PDB file of C-alpha atoms in Angstrom:
ATOM      1  CA  PHE A 226      78.339 145.800 115.840  1.00 35.00           C
ATOM      2  CA  ASN A 227      80.928 143.764 114.012  1.00 40.00           C
ATOM      3  CA  HIS A 228      79.684 143.263 110.449  1.00 41.00           C
ATOM      4  CA  ALA A 229      82.081 140.437 109.553  1.00 44.00           C
ATOM      5  CA  PRO A 230      80.509 137.531 107.607  1.00 45.00           C
ATOM      6  CA  CYS A 231      80.707 135.261 110.646  1.00 47.00           C
ATOM      7  CA  CYS A 232      78.384 137.526 112.646  1.00 46.00           C
ATOM      8  CA  GLN A 233      74.621 137.532 112.422  1.00 47.00           C
ATOM      9  CA  ILE A 234      71.997 139.238 114.551  1.00 43.00           C
ATOM     10  CA  PHE A 235      68.646 137.648 115.318  1.00 44.00           C
ATOM     11  CA  ILE A 236      65.580 138.766 117.186  1.00 44.00           C
ATOM     12  CA  VAL A 237      64.056 135.973 119.282  1.00 45.00           C
ATOM     13  CA  GLY A 238      60.384 135.990 120.170  1.00 43.00           C
ATOM     14  CA  CYS A 239      59.563 133.379 122.810  1.00 43.00           C
ATOM     15  CA  CYS A 240      55.876 133.177 123.748  1.00 42.00           C
ATOM     16  CA  CYS A 241      55.224 135.944 126.296  1.00 38.00           C
ATOM     17  CA  LEU A 242      58.906 136.723 126.743  1.00 38.00           C
ATOM     18  CA  SER A 243      60.221 140.054 125.540  1.00 37.00           C
ATOM     19  CA  TYR A 244      62.205 140.028 122.302  1.00 39.00           C
ATOM     20  CA  LEU A 245      65.874 139.333 122.865  1.00 44.00           C
ATOM     21  CA  GLU A 246      68.750 140.415 120.678  1.00 44.00           C
ATOM     22  CA  VAL A 247      71.296 137.643 120.248  1.00 48.00           C
ATOM     23  CA  LEU A 248      74.673 138.259 118.652  1.00 68.00           C
ATOM     24  CA  MET A 249      76.314 134.980 117.682  1.00 82.00           C
ATOM     25  CA  GLN A 250      79.858 135.023 116.343  1.00 89.00           C
ATOM     26  CA  LEU A 251      81.305 131.715 115.169  1.00 95.00           C
ATOM     27  CA  GLN A 252      85.005 132.532 115.637  1.00 95.00           C
ATOM     28  CA  PHE A 253      86.662 131.490 118.924  1.00 96.00           C
ATOM     29  CA  ASN A 254      88.592 134.027 121.008  1.00 95.00           C
ATOM     30  CA  LEU A 255      92.136 132.705 120.467  1.00 95.00           C
ATOM     31  CA  ALA A 256      93.646 135.275 122.832  1.00 95.00           C
ATOM     32  CA  LEU A 257      92.417 133.109 125.702  1.00 95.00           C
ATOM     33  CA  ILE A 258      94.826 130.240 124.996  1.00 94.00           C
ATOM     34  CA  LYS A 259      98.148 132.098 124.618  1.00 91.00           C
ATOM     35  CA  ASN A 260      99.465 130.547 127.833  1.00 91.00           C
ATOM     36  CA  TYR A 261      98.082 127.030 127.342  1.00 91.00           C
ATOM     37  CA  LYS A 262     100.108 124.144 125.907  1.00 90.00           C
ATOM     38  CA  SER A 263      97.696 121.223 126.285  1.00 92.00           C
ATOM     39  CA  ASN A 264      95.375 120.806 123.295  1.00 91.00           C
ATOM     40  CA  SER A 265      92.610 119.469 125.530  1.00 89.00           C
ATOM     41  CA  GLN A 266      92.865 122.506 127.805  1.00 92.00           C
ATOM     42  CA  LYS A 267      92.828 124.830 124.799  1.00 93.00           C
ATOM     43  CA  ALA A 268      89.690 123.154 123.461  1.00 93.00           C
ATOM     44  CA  ARG A 269      87.942 123.326 126.824  1.00 92.00           C
ATOM     45  CA  VAL A 270      88.744 127.004 127.361  1.00 94.00           C
ATOM     46  CA  LEU A 271      87.775 128.053 123.836  1.00 96.00           C
ATOM     47  CA  THR A 272      84.516 126.108 123.594  1.00 95.00           C
ATOM     48  CA  GLU A 273      83.267 126.925 127.091  1.00 94.00           C
ATOM     49  CA  ASP A 274      84.035 130.605 126.543  1.00 94.00           C
ATOM     50  CA  TRP A 275      82.182 130.553 123.211  1.00 95.00           C
ATOM     51  CA  VAL A 276      79.065 128.944 124.693  1.00 94.00           C
ATOM     52  CA  ALA A 277      79.071 131.363 127.635  1.00 92.00           C
ATOM     53  CA  ARG A 278      79.321 134.424 125.352  1.00 91.00           C
ATOM     54  CA  HIS A 279      77.412 133.480 122.217  1.00 91.00           C
ATOM     55  CA  SER A 280      74.831 130.822 123.008  1.00 92.00           C
ATOM     56  CA  TYR A 281      71.324 131.136 124.453  1.00 94.00           C
ATOM     57  CA  CYS A 282      68.834 128.872 126.181  1.00 95.00           C
ATOM     58  CA  PRO A 283      66.851 126.985 123.519  1.00 96.00           C
ATOM     59  CA  ASN A 284      64.029 126.445 125.997  1.00 96.00           C
ATOM     60  CA  CYS A 285      63.215 130.036 126.941  1.00 93.00           C
ATOM     61  CA  GLY A 286      65.415 132.042 124.578  1.00 88.00           C
ATOM     62  CA  LYS A 287      67.199 133.910 127.354  1.00 84.00           C
ATOM     63  CA  THR A 288      70.892 134.759 127.130  1.00 78.00           C
ATOM     64  CA  PRO A 289      73.555 134.341 128.378  1.00 83.00           C
ATOM     65  CA  LEU A 290      73.885 130.908 129.955  1.00 91.00           C
ATOM     66  CA  LYS A 291      75.756 130.694 133.248  1.00 91.00           C
ATOM     67  CA  HIS A 292      78.694 128.379 133.923  1.00 89.00           C
ATOM     68  CA  PHE A 293      78.497 125.928 136.832  1.00 86.00           C
ATOM     69  CA  GLU A 294      81.384 125.658 139.247  1.00 74.00           C
ATOM     70  CA  ASN A 295      84.242 123.435 138.062  1.00 66.00           C
ATOM     71  CA  ASN A 296      84.112 119.646 138.472  1.00 59.00           C
ATOM     72  CA  ARG A 297      80.332 119.463 138.750  1.00 60.00           C
ATOM     73  CA  PRO A 298      79.224 115.968 137.631  1.00 56.00           C
ATOM     74  CA  VAL A 299      77.717 115.999 134.121  1.00 58.00           C
ATOM     75  CA  ALA A 300      76.363 119.565 133.779  1.00 70.00           C
ATOM     76  CA  ASP A 301      78.422 122.588 132.606  1.00 88.00           C
ATOM     77  CA  PHE A 302      75.899 125.406 132.056  1.00 94.00           C
ATOM     78  CA  PHE A 303      72.485 126.443 133.303  1.00 93.00           C
ATOM     79  CA  CYS A 304      69.853 129.020 132.450  1.00 94.00           C
ATOM     80  CA  GLN A 305      69.055 131.443 135.268  1.00 92.00           C
ATOM     81  CA  SER A 306      65.568 132.047 133.878  1.00 93.00           C
ATOM     82  CA  CYS A 307      64.184 128.523 133.425  1.00 94.00           C
ATOM     83  CA  SER A 308      66.805 126.368 135.236  1.00 92.00           C
ATOM     84  CA  GLU A 309      67.537 124.123 132.232  1.00 94.00           C
ATOM     85  CA  GLU A 310      70.965 122.490 132.559  1.00 92.00           C
ATOM     86  CA  PHE A 311      73.397 121.630 129.765  1.00 94.00           C
ATOM     87  CA  GLU A 312      76.531 119.561 129.408  1.00 90.00           C
ATOM     88  CA  LEU A 313      78.923 120.572 126.620  1.00 93.00           C
ATOM     89  CA  LYS A 314      80.823 118.093 124.443  1.00 92.00           C
ATOM     90  CA  SER A 315      83.075 119.358 121.671  1.00 92.00           C
ATOM     91  CA  LYS A 316      85.611 118.170 119.119  1.00 91.00           C
ATOM     92  CA  LYS A 317      87.635 119.446 116.203  1.00 93.00           C
ATOM     93  CA  GLY A 318      86.576 118.113 112.821  1.00 91.00           C
ATOM     94  CA  ASN A 319      83.502 116.253 111.636  1.00 85.00           C
ATOM     95  CA  PHE A 320      80.826 115.179 114.043  1.00 78.00           C
ATOM     96  CA  SER A 321      80.435 111.477 114.792  1.00 82.00           C
ATOM     97  CA  SER A 322      77.349 109.638 116.029  1.00 86.00           C
ATOM     98  CA  ILE A 323      79.478 108.333 118.914  1.00 89.00           C
ATOM     99  CA  ILE A 324      80.317 110.996 121.507  1.00 89.00           C
ATOM    100  CA  ASN A 325      82.901 110.313 124.222  1.00 86.00           C
ATOM    101  CA  ASP A 326      81.622 111.061 127.700  1.00 85.00           C
ATOM    102  CA  GLY A 327      82.690 110.613 131.340  1.00 87.00           C
ATOM    103  CA  ALA A 328      82.186 107.951 133.991  1.00 91.00           C
ATOM    104  CA  TYR A 329      79.530 105.390 133.052  1.00 93.00           C
ATOM    105  CA  ALA A 330      78.019 104.982 136.538  1.00 91.00           C
ATOM    106  CA  THR A 331      77.749 108.747 137.074  1.00 88.00           C
ATOM    107  CA  MET A 332      76.166 109.249 133.685  1.00 86.00           C
ATOM    108  CA  VAL A 333      73.581 106.475 134.100  1.00 88.00           C
ATOM    109  CA  GLU A 334      72.634 107.772 137.545  1.00 87.00           C
ATOM    110  CA  ARG A 335      72.243 111.319 136.300  1.00 82.00           C
ATOM    111  CA  VAL A 336      70.184 110.581 133.163  1.00 80.00           C
ATOM    112  CA  GLN A 337      67.649 108.763 135.335  1.00 81.00           C
ATOM    113  CA  ALA A 338      67.375 111.688 137.763  1.00 80.00           C
ATOM    114  CA  ASP A 339      64.773 114.447 137.529  1.00 73.00           C
ATOM    115  CA  ASN A 340      67.450 117.078 136.906  1.00 74.00           C
ATOM    116  CA  ASN A 341      69.389 115.258 134.200  1.00 84.00           C
ATOM    117  CA  PRO A 342      70.973 117.714 131.750  1.00 88.00           C
ATOM    118  CA  ASN A 343      70.397 118.521 128.120  1.00 94.00           C
ATOM    119  CA  PHE A 344      73.487 118.158 125.942  1.00 93.00           C
ATOM    120  CA  PHE A 345      75.271 120.611 123.696  1.00 95.00           C
ATOM    121  CA  PHE A 346      77.464 119.040 120.992  1.00 95.00           C
ATOM    122  CA  LEU A 347      79.876 121.392 119.232  1.00 96.00           C
ATOM    123  CA  THR A 348      82.303 120.821 116.371  1.00 95.00           C
ATOM    124  CA  TYR A 349      84.819 123.345 115.095  1.00 96.00           C
ATOM    125  CA  SER A 350      87.193 123.702 112.168  1.00 96.00           C
ATOM    126  CA  GLU A 351      90.988 123.862 111.922  1.00 94.00           C
ATOM    127  CA  THR A 352      90.596 127.644 111.848  1.00 94.00           C
ATOM    128  CA  TYR A 353      88.711 127.561 115.161  1.00 94.00           C
ATOM    129  CA  GLU A 354      85.283 128.437 113.866  1.00 96.00           C
ATOM    130  CA  VAL A 355      82.108 126.703 115.013  1.00 97.00           C
ATOM    131  CA  GLN A 356      80.789 124.371 112.320  1.00 96.00           C
ATOM    132  CA  ASN A 357      77.957 122.587 114.128  1.00 95.00           C
ATOM    133  CA  PHE A 358      76.257 123.312 117.433  1.00 96.00           C
ATOM    134  CA  ILE A 359      73.505 120.907 118.460  1.00 96.00           C
ATOM    135  CA  VAL A 360      71.265 120.616 121.501  1.00 97.00           C
ATOM    136  CA  LEU A 361      70.042 117.162 122.510  1.00 96.00           C
ATOM    137  CA  PRO A 362      67.027 117.646 124.844  1.00 96.00           C
ATOM    138  CA  LYS A 363      67.247 115.524 127.957  1.00 94.00           C
ATOM    139  CA  GLN A 364      63.977 113.658 127.289  1.00 94.00           C
ATOM    140  CA  PHE A 365      65.759 111.863 124.439  1.00 95.00           C
ATOM    141  CA  ILE A 366      68.625 110.650 126.629  1.00 90.00           C
ATOM    142  CA  THR A 367      67.933 107.156 127.956  1.00 87.00           C
ATOM    143  CA  VAL A 368      70.081 104.385 129.359  1.00 86.00           C
ATOM    144  CA  ASP A 369      69.984 102.801 125.881  1.00 86.00           C
ATOM    145  CA  THR A 370      71.816 105.810 124.418  1.00 89.00           C
ATOM    146  CA  ILE A 371      74.648 105.456 126.983  1.00 92.00           C
ATOM    147  CA  ILE A 372      77.210 102.876 125.849  1.00 93.00           C
ATOM    148  CA  LYS A 373      79.498 101.373 128.469  1.00 94.00           C
ATOM    149  CA  ARG A 374      83.192 101.321 127.571  1.00 95.00           C
ATOM    150  CA  LYS A 375      85.715  98.716 128.649  1.00 94.00           C
ATOM    151  CA  PRO A 376      87.482  99.392 131.984  1.00 94.00           C
ATOM    152  CA  LEU A 377      90.921 100.968 131.730  1.00 94.00           C
ATOM    153  CA  GLY A 378      93.756  98.458 131.922  1.00 93.00           C
ATOM    154  CA  PRO A 379      95.854  97.775 135.035  1.00 93.00           C
ATOM    155  CA  THR A 380      98.705  99.960 133.779  1.00 92.00           C
ATOM    156  CA  ALA A 381      96.500 103.019 133.250  1.00 91.00           C
ATOM    157  CA  ARG A 382      96.680 105.928 135.678  1.00 90.00           C
ATOM    158  CA  ARG A 383      93.001 105.337 136.518  1.00 91.00           C
ATOM    159  CA  ALA A 384      93.084 101.543 136.300  1.00 93.00           C
ATOM    160  CA  GLY A 385      89.617  99.989 136.288  1.00 94.00           C
ATOM    161  CA  TRP A 386      87.827 103.254 135.512  1.00 95.00           C
ATOM    162  CA  VAL A 387      84.777 102.717 133.281  1.00 96.00           C
ATOM    163  CA  GLY A 388      83.776 105.453 130.856  1.00 94.00           C
ATOM    164  CA  CYS A 389      80.907 105.724 128.421  1.00 94.00           C
ATOM    165  CA  ASN A 390      79.877 107.017 125.004  1.00 92.00           C
ATOM    166  CA  ILE A 391      76.639 108.648 123.880  1.00 91.00           C
ATOM    167  CA  ASP A 392      75.269 106.959 120.767  1.00 91.00           C
ATOM    168  CA  LEU A 393      73.426 109.572 118.709  1.00 90.00           C
ATOM    169  CA  SER A 394      72.331 106.927 116.222  1.00 89.00           C
ATOM    170  CA  GLN A 395      69.884 105.827 118.932  1.00 89.00           C
ATOM    171  CA  VAL A 396      68.262 109.280 119.017  1.00 94.00           C
ATOM    172  CA  SER A 397      65.383 110.417 116.819  1.00 95.00           C
ATOM    173  CA  SER A 398      65.994 113.375 114.506  1.00 95.00           C
ATOM    174  CA  LYS A 399      63.502 115.269 116.702  1.00 96.00           C
ATOM    175  CA  GLY A 400      66.114 115.095 119.446  1.00 96.00           C
ATOM    176  CA  ARG A 401      68.962 116.584 117.400  1.00 95.00           C
ATOM    177  CA  ILE A 402      68.286 120.309 117.149  1.00 97.00           C
ATOM    178  CA  PHE A 403      70.858 122.464 115.352  1.00 96.00           C
ATOM    179  CA  LEU A 404      71.604 125.972 116.552  1.00 96.00           C
ATOM    180  CA  VAL A 405      74.434 126.107 113.984  1.00 96.00           C
ATOM    181  CA  LYS A 406      74.540 123.704 111.027  1.00 95.00           C
ATOM    182  CA  ASN A 407      77.453 123.457 108.605  1.00 94.00           C
ATOM    183  CA  GLY A 408      78.659 126.914 109.592  1.00 94.00           C
ATOM    184  CA  GLN A 409      75.216 128.518 109.176  1.00 94.00           C
ATOM    185  CA  ILE A 410      73.378 130.003 112.155  1.00 94.00           C
ATOM    186  CA  ARG A 411      69.758 128.892 112.381  1.00 94.00           C
ATOM    187  CA  GLU A 412      67.003 131.260 113.450  1.00 93.00           C
ATOM    188  CA  PRO A 413      66.590 131.117 117.256  1.00 93.00           C
ATOM    189  CA  GLU A 414      62.801 131.220 116.851  1.00 93.00           C
ATOM    190  CA  LEU A 415      62.939 127.938 114.943  1.00 95.00           C
ATOM    191  CA  VAL A 416      65.335 126.382 117.477  1.00 96.00           C
ATOM    192  CA  HIS A 417      62.999 127.404 120.293  1.00 95.00           C
ATOM    193  CA  LYS A 418      59.967 125.930 118.494  1.00 95.00           C
ATOM    194  CA  GLU A 419      61.726 122.602 117.847  1.00 97.00           C
ATOM    195  CA  PHE A 420      62.982 122.386 121.431  1.00 97.00           C
ATOM    196  CA  ARG A 421      59.542 123.068 122.915  1.00 96.00           C
ATOM    197  CA  GLU A 422      57.781 120.657 120.540  1.00 96.00           C
ATOM    198  CA  THR A 423      58.819 117.528 122.459  1.00 97.00           C
ATOM    199  CA  LEU A 424      58.746 118.793 126.055  1.00 97.00           C
ATOM    200  CA  PHE A 425      55.571 116.773 126.600  1.00 97.00           C
ATOM    201  CA  LEU A 426      57.779 113.658 126.626  1.00 96.00           C
ATOM    202  CA  ARG A 427      59.171 114.687 129.997  1.00 94.00           C
ATOM    203  CA  LYS A 428      55.736 114.274 131.570  1.00 93.00           C
ATOM    204  CA  GLN A 429      55.292 110.724 130.286  1.00 93.00           C
ATOM    205  CA  SER A 430      56.098 107.625 132.316  1.00 90.00           C
ATOM    206  CA  PHE A 431      59.369 105.902 131.449  1.00 86.00           C
ATOM    207  CA  ALA A 432      57.417 103.129 129.698  1.00 90.00           C
ATOM    208  CA  THR A 433      55.336 105.506 127.563  1.00 93.00           C
ATOM    209  CA  ARG A 434      58.326 107.687 126.772  1.00 94.00           C
ATOM    210  CA  GLY A 435      60.274 104.622 125.661  1.00 94.00           C
ATOM    211  CA  TRP A 436      57.534 103.676 123.237  1.00 96.00           C
ATOM    212  CA  LEU A 437      57.197 107.190 121.859  1.00 97.00           C
ATOM    213  CA  LEU A 438      60.944 107.500 121.307  1.00 97.00           C
ATOM    214  CA  GLU A 439      60.998 104.225 119.391  1.00 97.00           C
ATOM    215  CA  ILE A 440      58.015 105.257 117.250  1.00 98.00           C
ATOM    216  CA  LEU A 441      59.767 108.550 116.433  1.00 98.00           C
ATOM    217  CA  LYS A 442      62.820 106.574 115.290  1.00 97.00           C
ATOM    218  CA  CYS A 443      60.559 104.413 113.115  1.00 98.00           C
ATOM    219  CA  LEU A 444      59.128 107.584 111.550  1.00 98.00           C
ATOM    220  CA  ASP A 445      62.684 108.704 110.731  1.00 97.00           C
ATOM    221  CA  LYS A 446      63.129 105.543 108.675  1.00 97.00           C
ATOM    222  CA  ILE A 447      60.126 106.410 106.523  1.00 97.00           C
ATOM    223  CA  LYS A 448      61.544 108.892 104.010  1.00 95.00           C
ATOM    224  CA  GLU A 449      58.261 110.174 102.626  1.00 96.00           C
ATOM    225  CA  ARG A 450      56.375 112.861 104.508  1.00 97.00           C
ATOM    226  CA  GLU A 451      53.100 110.938 104.173  1.00 97.00           C
ATOM    227  CA  PHE A 452      52.896 107.375 105.456  1.00 98.00           C
ATOM    228  CA  THR A 453      50.346 104.688 106.198  1.00 98.00           C
ATOM    229  CA  LEU A 454      49.477 102.526 109.160  1.00 97.00           C
ATOM    230  CA  GLU A 455      50.826  99.576 107.156  1.00 97.00           C
ATOM    231  CA  ASP A 456      54.162 101.365 106.873  1.00 98.00           C
ATOM    232  CA  MET A 457      54.287 101.520 110.663  1.00 98.00           C
ATOM    233  CA  TYR A 458      53.226  97.895 111.031  1.00 98.00           C
ATOM    234  CA  SER A 459      56.343  96.940 109.056  1.00 98.00           C
ATOM    235  CA  PHE A 460      58.334  97.717 112.227  1.00 98.00           C
ATOM    236  CA  GLU A 461      56.369  95.196 114.290  1.00 98.00           C
ATOM    237  CA  GLU A 462      59.111  92.570 114.461  1.00 97.00           C
ATOM    238  CA  SER A 463      61.853  95.022 115.441  1.00 97.00           C
ATOM    239  CA  LEU A 464      59.599  96.530 118.117  1.00 98.00           C
ATOM    240  CA  LYS A 465      58.931  93.041 119.495  1.00 97.00           C
ATOM    241  CA  LEU A 466      62.658  92.677 120.137  1.00 96.00           C
ATOM    242  CA  ILE A 467      62.711  95.957 122.071  1.00 95.00           C
ATOM    243  CA  PHE A 468      59.490  95.274 123.990  1.00 96.00           C
ATOM    244  CA  PRO A 469      59.398  91.455 124.318  1.00 96.00           C
ATOM    245  CA  ASN A 470      56.729  91.491 127.044  1.00 95.00           C
ATOM    246  CA  ASN A 471      54.222  93.357 124.905  1.00 96.00           C
ATOM    247  CA  HIS A 472      52.002  91.021 122.872  1.00 95.00           C
ATOM    248  CA  HIS A 473      49.876  93.718 121.252  1.00 97.00           C
ATOM    249  CA  ILE A 474      52.441  95.622 119.192  1.00 98.00           C
ATOM    250  CA  LYS A 475      50.040  96.851 116.505  1.00 97.00           C
ATOM    251  CA  ASP A 476      47.636  98.191 119.121  1.00 97.00           C
ATOM    252  CA  LYS A 477      50.537  99.973 120.788  1.00 97.00           C
ATOM    253  CA  ILE A 478      51.662 101.493 117.487  1.00 98.00           C
ATOM    254  CA  ARG A 479      48.184 102.932 116.890  1.00 97.00           C
ATOM    255  CA  GLN A 480      48.069 104.266 120.448  1.00 97.00           C
ATOM    256  CA  GLN A 481      51.388 106.092 120.079  1.00 97.00           C
ATOM    257  CA  LEU A 482      50.415 107.551 116.702  1.00 98.00           C
ATOM    258  CA  GLN A 483      47.258 108.926 118.275  1.00 97.00           C
ATOM    259  CA  LEU A 484      49.287 110.537 121.053  1.00 96.00           C
ATOM    260  CA  LEU A 485      51.705 112.085 118.540  1.00 97.00           C
ATOM    261  CA  ARG A 486      48.707 113.336 116.565  1.00 97.00           C
ATOM    262  CA  ASP A 487      47.188 114.901 119.684  1.00 97.00           C
ATOM    263  CA  LYS A 488      50.524 116.646 120.385  1.00 95.00           C
ATOM    264  CA  GLY A 489      50.636 118.122 116.876  1.00 95.00           C
ATOM    265  CA  MET A 490      53.655 116.145 115.659  1.00 96.00           C
ATOM    266  CA  ILE A 491      51.795 114.213 112.966  1.00 97.00           C
ATOM    267  CA  GLU A 492      48.469 114.696 111.182  1.00 97.00           C
ATOM    268  CA  PHE A 493      45.846 112.029 110.491  1.00 97.00           C
ATOM    269  CA  ILE A 494      44.565 112.554 106.938  1.00 96.00           C
ATOM    270  CA  GLY A 495      42.114 109.648 106.742  1.00 92.00           C
ATOM    271  CA  ARG A 496      41.922 106.009 105.578  1.00 92.00           C
ATOM    272  CA  GLY A 497      44.934 104.928 107.622  1.00 94.00           C
ATOM    273  CA  ARG A 498      47.149 107.698 106.264  1.00 97.00           C
ATOM    274  CA  TYR A 499      49.247 110.195 108.200  1.00 98.00           C
ATOM    275  CA  ARG A 500      51.460 113.193 107.465  1.00 98.00           C
ATOM    276  CA  LYS A 501      54.569 114.295 109.368  1.00 97.00           C
ATOM    277  CA  LEU A 502      54.436 117.907 110.538  1.00 93.00           C
TER     278      LEU A 502
END
């Protein structure tokens, strides 16, 4: 094995799966782009190659991921073991909460489908080393997180084309899972645990899932680990704006907290007090 500082070896234990040895190296293979001139092509080749060689499926822990055929709408990679699909977005420099994506109509159609993809977001440095690598599980991607861009002008090569952005500020912290954070590789066991923690959201109706996602975002705004029911009631007015047809907001808040408690995401500690887990 290469013992350079940018290499680390982890053993992944995933439920009943056998232990898997994952070698993740953060440096891109620059030999691949010797014959490329376009910066966008260089970035695509380098990042897709890195994911194919060094990533793993955060759902089941298996490696490597397989690349879809070119020009497939939305998805780039899939796991042969569990069939999870992933779209990769990457950029040089610091990560922004606004991520450029493709055609708006295609994206909206796909995120509402049963086989909508998870997202990988990757940032890399000037020296072509991975700095951040995040998975956004598909249950956190809603139409509200997809921002429609203005159509391209009449002089553009694709005049009238409408693109979109993904707004990560609309996603709970539970939906932003780092595989690599600030140049440090996180333990795959922890990534796997965090990814699996919210899979129950996929089985919820769109209405219930919408409520749970909003409650998780409210919890993010409470900085302390322990909080009270009154703390949650302070979001009543903002939740009314999101769910104008619901006239029992406080009841709904209590209902969602109970569901999150039953799923092991928060703990009820008595007298209207809760603890984040």
